Amino acid sequence: MDSENSACGNPNPNPTLGPSKLMLAFRFLRALSLVHRTTPASSRTCRGRRIERAAYASMAYSAGTGRGWSRAVLRRLHHRARRRAVAPRRLSTTAGNRAEALRQLVPGGAGMDYCTLLEETADYIKCLSMQVELMQGIVDSSSSYGP
Amino acid sequence: MQHGSREVRGGMAASASAQMALHDDHGSQQIQNPGLHDDFFDQMLSGLPSAWTDLGNPKSPWDASAAQKLFRIDLAGKQPDESQPEAAAEGLRYASYEEATMLASRLSQSQGSGGSSPTGEAMMLQLNNHHILPAVGRSQTAVGGGVGESGLLPLPLTLGSGGAADPRIIVETPRDEMDRPYKSPDHNGGEELYNGLGGSIRAAQAATGQHFHHPQSYGGAAASAGVGQGPAASASSGGGTPPQKQKVRARRGQATDPHSIAERLRRERIAERMKALQELVPNANKTDKASMLDEIIDYVKFLQLQVKVLSMSRLGGAAAVAPLVADISTEGPGGRAGANGAAAGNNDSLTVTEHRVAKMMEEDMGSAMQYLQGKGLCLMPISLASAISSAACRPSAGGLVPAPPPATTSAAAAAESPSSPSASALTVQSAAADTTAPKR
């Protein structure tokens, strides 16, 4: 889904504070409308997956390229555009596996040292929660006033 | 045993050191106190002058039995096991053993200056409860039994530069005074050991004169610090002379070794990041690092699941969104063409719609929303609209920044972004219109 690339390639102006909520909303709404426009109404799951991808894409673009995880997400997106990608396998958290499990959850975590991993996790959590808030707000607003 | 030699230099009885050694042994669980076999003692003591006999109990000559007695006294509850001298001897594989003998010989040399002093006994009593480095264990016992101080020798390996900061501070002055007269070239090895021994011993030494009540805390502190230190720290700190050691000595629990410094830095950074994470993740009241990590992992999984669920559920809203999107897409090209130049025209039409929507809103919100959707428009917060318009305007030179009409009962601003024909929104603003979109 290349709906998100190109126009908004600006790096995150305030990397420390995290992506701006407004920019995130803007990008996501744009992508969402694109998804709705291009997807046939019959394929629900397909649309759902596309929306999810759009969510991650808008998240990554809002975060900018200053973050390891956002770069990894964009890389994954671009590669997926060319070929079918496999869903990442998940590790169960066992005693020795916590760092590994975290690496698998956070995009791009495999190539990081533990210290950087923690940092990226914090930023990733921030962006994820912002995205979830946004989506929840959209669903709420659309459902309360919809027909 | 530097510390032993220091004691001597300090004028403290070698007995103090000997007794201290014994008492130090007392602290270690693995002590095989019992290592005080007569033969072994004789072996150890063969090279020592008779002055050593003064070290122990003033009452009894220094010999194996006296040492054993002392051991029994110190190690309350521990039965001297006489059958383990060989084992104890076996335990003397540590390098410190050689140092112990070295120190022992040195001590014997310096015996002349020192005489037994009652403080030695006092130290013995103080050190009674010291739990100095259980790790010292065997070598301590074995060697300590014979030489009396050798028990302390392994201490340097573990105590290293560790030692309580506070006790050390208290100790430092007296130690300085003690140390100065004793800079003999002979005592390099001893000094190493001394440096290695850490604060507990010195504290004990210094405390002899002044702080009788401190050594216990010293001992405990030093012991814990020492155990925490590890041989690396002691090895690194063993190089300097004692007075210099005092100045460059790291705080308790830290070391001057570059590796440990880097390690410490890394640990601090990790702790910092964990704290930041704790603030982000709910239910982060776990003190355990492992459970904190588990919590973080679960939270990330939860958030990702939420995104998935919300994206699926959006399908429900798709029915409402689809017409919106369809309208927008049809409007898109036309809108874009018009947007660049004819902002006024757009505004006019929008103003009309605006008013209609405002009127409808006063009656019934739901119907107003439906009307909007029918028109292919949606409601969004004014801040979002401003942001969108500003973002849209930036990349495009001819972008328009729709100025929200003067505040009326239902001020509305239409933002149209040239770069995204599909985004067309009607913004309802209750407060005064904010004409300047925030630039970023």
PDB file of N, CA, C and O in Angstrom, chain B residues 115 141 182 185 203 206 253 260 297 317 321 323 339 428 433 436:
ATOM      1  N   GLY B 115      54.537  -4.230  69.514  1.00  0.00           N
ATOM      2  CA  GLY B 115      54.407  -5.037  70.723  1.00  0.00           C
ATOM      3  C   GLY B 115      52.956  -5.326  70.906  1.00  0.00           C
ATOM      4  O   GLY B 115      52.099  -4.692  70.304  1.00  0.00           O
ATOM      5  N   THR B 141      40.943 -20.107  56.403  1.00  0.00           N
ATOM      6  CA  THR B 141      41.090 -20.970  57.570  1.00  0.00           C
ATOM      7  C   THR B 141      42.451 -21.609  57.611  1.00  0.00           C
ATOM      8  O   THR B 141      43.143 -21.546  58.608  1.00  0.00           O
ATOM      9  N   TYR B 182      54.721   4.084  57.426  1.00  0.00           N
ATOM     10  CA  TYR B 182      55.005   2.712  57.054  1.00  0.00           C
ATOM     11  C   TYR B 182      55.284   2.516  55.592  1.00  0.00           C
ATOM     12  O   TYR B 182      55.014   1.473  55.053  1.00  0.00           O
ATOM     13  N   PRO B 185      59.806   0.126  51.484  1.00  0.00           N
ATOM     14  CA  PRO B 185      59.870  -0.499  50.165  1.00  0.00           C
ATOM     15  C   PRO B 185      59.567  -1.973  50.240  1.00  0.00           C
ATOM     16  O   PRO B 185      59.214  -2.595  49.259  1.00  0.00           O
ATOM     17  N   ALA B 203      39.087  -0.252  58.489  1.00  0.00           N
ATOM     18  CA  ALA B 203      38.125   0.301  59.433  1.00  0.00           C
ATOM     19  C   ALA B 203      38.359  -0.310  60.795  1.00  0.00           C
ATOM     20  O   ALA B 203      38.350   0.356  61.809  1.00  0.00           O
ATOM     21  N   ALA B 206      41.468   1.270  62.166  1.00  0.00           N
ATOM     22  CA  ALA B 206      41.266   2.633  62.652  1.00  0.00           C
ATOM     23  C   ALA B 206      40.333   2.630  63.832  1.00  0.00           C
ATOM     24  O   ALA B 206      40.488   3.403  64.760  1.00  0.00           O
ATOM     25  N   GLY B 253      30.739   0.252  46.083  1.00  0.00           N
ATOM     26  CA  GLY B 253      29.960  -0.390  45.043  1.00  0.00           C
ATOM     27  C   GLY B 253      30.432  -0.014  43.657  1.00  0.00           C
ATOM     28  O   GLY B 253      29.857  -0.444  42.676  1.00  0.00           O
ATOM     29  N   SER B 260      34.514  -1.863  34.313  1.00  0.00           N
ATOM     30  CA  SER B 260      33.384  -1.766  35.222  1.00  0.00           C
ATOM     31  C   SER B 260      32.684  -0.427  35.092  1.00  0.00           C
ATOM     32  O   SER B 260      31.487  -0.321  35.287  1.00  0.00           O
ATOM     33  N   ILE B 297       6.117  -6.299  27.413  1.00  0.00           N
ATOM     34  CA  ILE B 297       5.835  -7.154  26.261  1.00  0.00           C
ATOM     35  C   ILE B 297       4.340  -7.340  26.094  1.00  0.00           C
ATOM     36  O   ILE B 297       3.801  -7.246  24.981  1.00  0.00           O
ATOM     37  N   GLY B 317     -17.922   0.539  10.303  1.00  0.00           N
ATOM     38  CA  GLY B 317     -18.107   1.938   9.980  1.00  0.00           C
ATOM     39  C   GLY B 317     -17.907   2.209   8.506  1.00  0.00           C
ATOM     40  O   GLY B 317     -18.090   3.316   8.034  1.00  0.00           O
ATOM     41  N   VAL B 321     -18.531   5.204   6.005  1.00  0.00           N
ATOM     42  CA  VAL B 321     -17.378   5.858   5.409  1.00  0.00           C
ATOM     43  C   VAL B 321     -17.398   5.754   3.900  1.00  0.00           C
ATOM     44  O   VAL B 321     -16.958   6.644   3.198  1.00  0.00           O
ATOM     45  N   PRO B 323     -19.742   5.880   1.547  1.00  0.00           N
ATOM     46  CA  PRO B 323     -20.358   6.969   0.786  1.00  0.00           C
ATOM     47  C   PRO B 323     -19.518   8.232   0.924  1.00  0.00           C
ATOM     48  O   PRO B 323     -19.370   8.999  -0.026  1.00  0.00           O
ATOM     49  N   ALA B 339      -9.858  24.304  -5.986  1.00  0.00           N
ATOM     50  CA  ALA B 339      -9.293  24.717  -4.698  1.00  0.00           C
ATOM     51  C   ALA B 339      -8.161  25.710  -4.861  1.00  0.00           C
ATOM     52  O   ALA B 339      -8.030  26.654  -4.112  1.00  0.00           O
ATOM     53  N   VAL B 428     -16.318  22.322  12.466  1.00  0.00           N
ATOM     54  CA  VAL B 428     -17.180  23.146  13.287  1.00  0.00           C
ATOM     55  C   VAL B 428     -16.392  23.644  14.470  1.00  0.00           C
ATOM     56  O   VAL B 428     -15.725  22.887  15.162  1.00  0.00           O
ATOM     57  N   ALA B 433     -12.479  31.595  15.534  1.00  0.00           N
ATOM     58  CA  ALA B 433     -11.714  30.855  14.544  1.00  0.00           C
ATOM     59  C   ALA B 433     -10.241  31.162  14.686  1.00  0.00           C
ATOM     60  O   ALA B 433      -9.844  32.293  14.949  1.00  0.00           O
ATOM     61  N   THR B 436      -4.696  31.365  11.917  1.00  0.00           N
ATOM     62  CA  THR B 436      -3.324  30.954  11.610  1.00  0.00           C
ATOM     63  C   THR B 436      -3.131  29.505  11.987  1.00  0.00           C
ATOM     64  O   THR B 436      -3.156  29.153  13.149  1.00  0.00           O
TER      65      THR B 436
END
